[in-house]
C-alpha cells in the first residue's frame, strides 16, 4: 500500500491502495463502510509477485491464497478517513 506520487494527492502519514484490493473488516468479518471506524486491515485480492506457497505448508497456502473468498490479514488495525485514505493504527495481535 502506497500512494503513487503525481497520481494520487497525498496526506502525511496516510496510505493508499489500488481500488478493490484492500478493505477494513470488523471482528465478525464484515466490511466497515463508515469513515474513521477502526478495524482489521485485509487484502481482498491477490497481486503479481505474491508468494504462492510456504515451505512445508503448500496445501494450506494454495487453499488460503487461491480459494474464491480468501482474505490476507497482516495483523494491523486501520481505518479509512472521509476522503478514502487509509491510516494504520498499529498491531492488533501479540507479537
Backbone as JSON Lines, residues from 0, in Angstrom:
{"i":0,"aa":"X","n":[0.85,-1.17,0.0],"ca":[0.0,0.0,0.0],"c":[0.89,1.23,0.0]}
{"i":1,"aa":"X","n":[0.67,2.06,-0.98],"ca":[1.48,3.26,-1.09],"c":[0.82,4.21,-2.07]}
{"i":2,"aa":"X","n":[0.86,5.5,-1.79],"ca":[0.33,6.43,-2.78],"c":[1.26,6.47,-3.99]}
{"i":3,"aa":"X","n":[0.71,6.7,-5.14],"ca":[1.52,6.84,-6.35],"c":[1.76,8.33,-6.56]}
{"i":4,"aa":"X","n":[3.01,8.8,-6.37],"ca":[3.29,10.23,-6.48],"c":[2.85,10.78,-7.84]}
{"i":5,"aa":"X","n":[2.17,11.9,-7.8],"ca":[1.71,12.54,-9.02],"c":[0.36,12.04,-9.51]}
{"i":6,"aa":"X","n":[-0.06,10.86,-9.05],"ca":[-1.35,10.29,-9.47],"c":[-2.42,10.45,-8.4]}
{"i":7,"aa":"X","n":[-1.99,10.42,-7.15],"ca":[-2.91,10.46,-6.03],"c":[-2.47,11.59,-5.09]}
{"i":8,"aa":"X","n":[-3.35,12.52,-4.76],"ca":[-2.97,13.52,-3.77],"c":[-2.65,12.82,-2.45]}
{"i":9,"aa":"X","n":[-1.65,13.31,-1.75],"ca":[-1.22,12.63,-0.52],"c":[-1.45,13.49,0.71]}
{"i":10,"aa":"X","n":[-1.52,12.81,1.86],"ca":[-1.56,13.43,3.17],"c":[-0.42,12.8,3.97]}
{"i":11,"aa":"X","n":[0.29,13.55,4.79],"ca":[1.35,12.95,5.6],"c":[0.81,11.83,6.49]}
{"i":12,"aa":"X","n":[1.45,10.67,6.43],"ca":[1.08,9.54,7.28],"c":[0.02,8.62,6.7]}
{"i":13,"aa":"X","n":[-0.56,8.95,5.58],"ca":[-1.64,8.14,5.01],"c":[-1.1,7.1,4.06]}
{"i":14,"aa":"X","n":[-1.95,6.13,3.75],"ca":[-1.65,5.1,2.76],"c":[-2.75,5.12,1.71]}
{"i":15,"aa":"X","n":[-2.44,4.61,0.56],"ca":[-3.45,4.5,-0.49],"c":[-3.33,3.11,-1.09]}
{"i":16,"aa":"X","n":[-4.43,2.56,-1.52],"ca":[-4.45,1.21,-2.07],"c":[-5.03,1.23,-3.47]}
{"i":17,"aa":"X","n":[-4.71,0.19,-4.23],"ca":[-5.36,0.03,-5.52],"c":[-6.84,-0.26,-5.29]}
{"i":18,"aa":"X","n":[-7.72,0.26,-6.11],"ca":[-9.15,0.06,-5.9],"c":[-9.53,-1.41,-5.82]}
{"i":19,"aa":"X","n":[-10.32,-1.75,-4.8],"ca":[-10.83,-3.1,-4.65],"c":[-9.88,-4.1,-4.02]}
{"i":20,"aa":"X","n":[-8.65,-3.71,-3.71],"ca":[-7.69,-4.68,-3.16],"c":[-7.65,-4.71,-1.65]}
{"i":21,"aa":"X","n":[-8.12,-3.67,-1.0],"ca":[-7.98,-3.56,0.44],"c":[-9.31,-3.2,1.06]}
{"i":22,"aa":"X","n":[-9.55,-3.72,2.26],"ca":[-10.73,-3.29,2.99],"c":[-10.46,-3.41,4.49]}
{"i":23,"aa":"X","n":[-11.34,-2.81,5.25],"ca":[-11.28,-2.86,6.71],"c":[-12.45,-3.72,7.17]}
{"i":24,"aa":"X","n":[-12.17,-4.74,7.99],"ca":[-13.21,-5.64,8.5],"c":[-13.37,-5.48,10.0]}
{"i":25,"aa":"X","n":[-14.58,-5.7,10.49],"ca":[-14.79,-5.71,11.94],"c":[-14.46,-7.09,12.5]}
{"i":26,"aa":"X","n":[-14.65,-7.28,13.8],"ca":[-14.26,-8.54,14.44],"c":[-15.09,-9.74,13.97]}
{"i":27,"aa":"X","n":[-16.21,-9.49,13.28],"ca":[-17.04,-10.57,12.75],"c":[-16.78,-10.82,11.27]}
{"i":28,"aa":"X","n":[-15.82,-10.11,10.67],"ca":[-15.5,-10.3,9.26],"c":[-16.36,-9.49,8.31]}
{"i":29,"aa":"X","n":[-17.13,-8.55,8.83],"ca":[-17.97,-7.7,7.99],"c":[-17.2,-6.45,7.57]}
{"i":30,"aa":"X","n":[-17.41,-6.02,6.34],"ca":[-16.72,-4.83,5.83],"c":[-17.24,-3.58,6.53]}
{"i":31,"aa":"X","n":[-16.32,-2.75,7.0],"ca":[-16.67,-1.47,7.62],"c":[-16.72,-0.42,6.52]}
{"i":32,"aa":"X","n":[-17.85,0.24,6.37],"ca":[-18.01,1.23,5.31],"c":[-18.04,2.66,5.84]}
{"i":33,"aa":"X","n":[-18.25,2.84,7.14],"ca":[-18.28,4.18,7.71],"c":[-16.86,4.71,7.86]}
{"i":34,"aa":"X","n":[-16.65,6.01,7.64],"ca":[-15.3,6.56,7.81],"c":[-14.89,6.62,9.28]}
{"i":35,"aa":"X","n":[-13.59,6.54,9.53],"ca":[-12.98,6.72,10.85],"c":[-13.38,5.67,11.88]}
{"i":36,"aa":"X","n":[-13.76,4.48,11.43],"ca":[-14.06,3.36,12.32],"c":[-12.93,2.35,12.18]}
{"i":37,"aa":"X","n":[-12.25,2.06,13.29],"ca":[-11.09,1.17,13.25],"c":[-11.51,-0.29,13.15]}
{"i":38,"aa":"X","n":[-10.77,-1.05,12.35],"ca":[-10.99,-2.48,12.19],"c":[-9.7,-3.16,11.77]}
{"i":39,"aa":"X","n":[-9.82,-4.33,11.16],"ca":[-8.67,-5.11,10.72],"c":[-8.38,-4.83,9.25]}
{"i":40,"aa":"X","n":[-7.13,-4.52,8.93],"ca":[-6.72,-4.26,7.55],"c":[-6.49,-5.59,6.84]}
{"i":41,"aa":"X","n":[-7.17,-5.83,5.73],"ca":[-7.0,-7.07,4.96],"c":[-6.88,-6.75,3.48]}
{"i":42,"aa":"X","n":[-6.17,-7.63,2.78],"ca":[-6.09,-7.58,1.32],"c":[-7.16,-8.54,0.81]}
{"i":43,"aa":"X","n":[-7.91,-8.13,-0.19],"ca":[-9.02,-8.94,-0.67],"c":[-8.79,-9.54,-2.05]}
{"i":44,"aa":"X","n":[-7.66,-9.22,-2.69],"ca":[-7.33,-9.81,-3.99],"c":[-5.84,-10.1,-4.02]}
{"i":45,"aa":"X","n":[-5.46,-11.07,-4.83],"ca":[-4.04,-11.36,-4.99],"c":[-3.43,-10.34,-5.95]}
{"i":46,"aa":"X","n":[-2.1,-10.34,-6.05],"ca":[-1.4,-9.38,-6.88],"c":[-0.17,-10.06,-7.48]}
{"i":47,"aa":"X","n":[0.37,-9.52,-8.57],"ca":[1.57,-10.11,-9.17],"c":[2.73,-10.09,-8.17]}
{"i":48,"aa":"X","n":[3.48,-11.16,-8.12],"ca":[4.62,-11.24,-7.21],"c":[4.26,-11.76,-5.83]}
{"i":49,"aa":"X","n":[3.01,-12.09,-5.6],"ca":[2.6,-12.62,-4.31],"c":[3.13,-14.04,-4.16]}
{"i":50,"aa":"X","n":[3.54,-14.4,-2.95],"ca":[4.03,-15.76,-2.72],"c":[2.91,-16.76,-3.0]}
{"i":51,"aa":"X","n":[3.29,-17.91,-3.51],"ca":[2.31,-18.95,-3.83],"c":[2.29,-20.06,-2.8]}
{"i":52,"aa":"X","n":[3.42,-20.34,-2.19],"ca":[3.48,-21.39,-1.17],"c":[4.51,-21.0,-0.12]}
{"i":53,"aa":"X","n":[4.47,-21.72,0.99],"ca":[5.48,-21.61,2.04],"c":[6.0,-23.01,2.26]}
{"i":54,"aa":"X","n":[7.31,-23.16,2.35],"ca":[7.9,-24.49,2.5],"c":[7.26,-25.23,3.68]}
{"i":55,"aa":"X","n":[6.79,-26.42,3.4],"ca":[6.2,-27.25,4.44],"c":[4.7,-27.1,4.61]}
{"i":56,"aa":"X","n":[4.08,-26.12,3.96],"ca":[2.64,-25.96,4.12],"c":[1.97,-25.53,2.81]}
{"i":57,"aa":"X","n":[2.41,-26.1,1.71],"ca":[1.91,-25.65,0.4],"c":[0.42,-25.9,0.22]}
{"i":58,"aa":"X","n":[-0.12,-26.98,0.78],"ca":[-1.56,-27.24,0.64],"c":[-2.36,-26.13,1.29]}
{"i":59,"aa":"X","n":[-1.97,-25.76,2.51],"ca":[-2.66,-24.69,3.22],"c":[-2.56,-23.38,2.45]}
{"i":60,"aa":"X","n":[-1.36,-23.08,1.94],"ca":[-1.17,-21.82,1.23],"c":[-2.0,-21.79,-0.05]}
{"i":61,"aa":"X","n":[-2.04,-22.89,-0.79],"ca":[-2.85,-22.91,-2.02],"c":[-4.32,-22.67,-1.69]}
{"i":62,"aa":"X","n":[-4.8,-23.29,-0.61],"ca":[-6.19,-23.09,-0.21],"c":[-6.43,-21.64,0.2]}
{"i":63,"aa":"X","n":[-5.51,-21.11,1.01],"ca":[-5.67,-19.75,1.52],"c":[-5.64,-18.72,0.4]}
{"i":64,"aa":"X","n":[-4.67,-18.8,-0.5],"ca":[-4.48,-17.76,-1.49],"c":[-5.29,-17.94,-2.76]}
{"i":65,"aa":"X","n":[-5.79,-19.11,-3.04],"ca":[-6.46,-19.32,-4.31],"c":[-7.91,-19.75,-4.18]}
{"i":66,"aa":"X","n":[-8.45,-19.77,-2.96],"ca":[-9.88,-20.02,-2.82],"c":[-10.62,-18.75,-3.25]}
{"i":67,"aa":"X","n":[-11.9,-18.88,-3.52],"ca":[-12.64,-17.74,-4.08],"c":[-12.89,-16.63,-3.07]}
{"i":68,"aa":"X","n":[-12.8,-16.92,-1.79],"ca":[-13.14,-15.89,-0.8],"c":[-12.0,-15.61,0.17]}
{"i":69,"aa":"X","n":[-10.76,-15.77,-0.28],"ca":[-9.63,-15.58,0.64],"c":[-9.46,-14.11,1.0]}
{"i":70,"aa":"X","n":[-8.88,-13.9,2.19],"ca":[-8.5,-12.58,2.64],"c":[-7.17,-12.72,3.36]}
{"i":71,"aa":"X","n":[-6.26,-11.81,3.1],"ca":[-4.94,-11.85,3.72],"c":[-4.87,-10.81,4.82]}
{"i":72,"aa":"X","n":[-4.66,-11.27,6.05],"ca":[-4.61,-10.4,7.22],"c":[-3.18,-10.3,7.7]}
{"i":73,"aa":"X","n":[-2.66,-9.08,7.79],"ca":[-1.28,-8.86,8.21],"c":[-1.12,-8.66,9.71]}
{"i":74,"aa":"X","n":[-2.2,-8.48,10.44],"ca":[-2.12,-8.23,11.87],"c":[-2.18,-6.76,12.23]}
{"i":75,"aa":"X","n":[-2.57,-5.92,11.28],"ca":[-2.63,-4.48,11.54],"c":[-4.07,-3.99,11.65]}
{"i":76,"aa":"X","n":[-4.27,-3.02,12.52],"ca":[-5.53,-2.31,12.6],"c":[-5.44,-1.07,11.74]}
{"i":77,"aa":"X","n":[-6.57,-0.61,11.24],"ca":[-6.57,0.58,10.38],"c":[-7.98,1.14,10.29]}
{"i":78,"aa":"X","n":[-8.06,2.33,9.73],"ca":[-9.35,2.91,9.39],"c":[-9.2,3.7,8.1]}
{"i":79,"aa":"X","n":[-10.33,3.99,7.48],"ca":[-10.36,4.81,6.27],"c":[-11.02,6.12,6.65]}
{"i":80,"aa":"X","n":[-10.39,7.25,6.3],"ca":[-10.99,8.54,6.64],"c":[-12.06,8.93,5.61]}
{"i":81,"aa":"X","n":[-12.67,10.08,5.83],"ca":[-13.77,10.52,4.96],"c":[-13.33,10.81,3.53]}
{"i":82,"aa":"X","n":[-12.02,10.95,3.29],"ca":[-11.51,11.18,1.94],"c":[-11.04,9.9,1.25]}
{"i":83,"aa":"X","n":[-11.15,8.74,1.95],"ca":[-10.76,7.47,1.36],"c":[-9.32,7.07,1.6]}
{"i":84,"aa":"X","n":[-8.61,7.79,2.47],"ca":[-7.22,7.45,2.78],"c":[-7.17,6.46,3.94]}
{"i":85,"aa":"X","n":[-6.23,5.51,3.86],"ca":[-6.05,4.51,4.9],"c":[-5.05,5.01,5.94]}
{"i":86,"aa":"X","n":[-5.31,4.7,7.2],"ca":[-4.44,5.07,8.31],"c":[-4.21,3.83,9.17]}
{"i":87,"aa":"X","n":[-2.97,3.45,9.38],"ca":[-2.63,2.3,10.21],"c":[-2.66,2.73,11.67]}
{"i":88,"aa":"X","n":[-3.35,1.98,12.51],"ca":[-3.44,2.31,13.94],"c":[-2.47,1.51,14.78]}
{"i":89,"aa":"X","n":[-1.89,0.45,14.22],"ca":[-0.93,-0.37,14.95],"c":[-1.28,-1.84,14.87]}
{"i":90,"aa":"X","n":[-0.47,-2.66,15.54],"ca":[-0.69,-4.1,15.57],"c":[-1.91,-4.43,16.42]}
{"i":91,"aa":"X","n":[-2.65,-5.45,16.0],"ca":[-3.82,-5.88,16.77],"c":[-3.61,-7.25,17.39]}
{"i":92,"aa":"X","n":[-2.43,-7.84,17.14],"ca":[-2.13,-9.14,17.72],"c":[-0.91,-9.01,18.63]}
{"i":93,"aa":"X","n":[-0.68,-10.0,19.47],"ca":[0.51,-10.03,20.3],"c":[1.68,-10.49,19.47]}
{"i":94,"aa":"X","n":[2.73,-9.71,19.43],"ca":[3.91,-10.07,18.66],"c":[4.98,-10.55,19.6]}
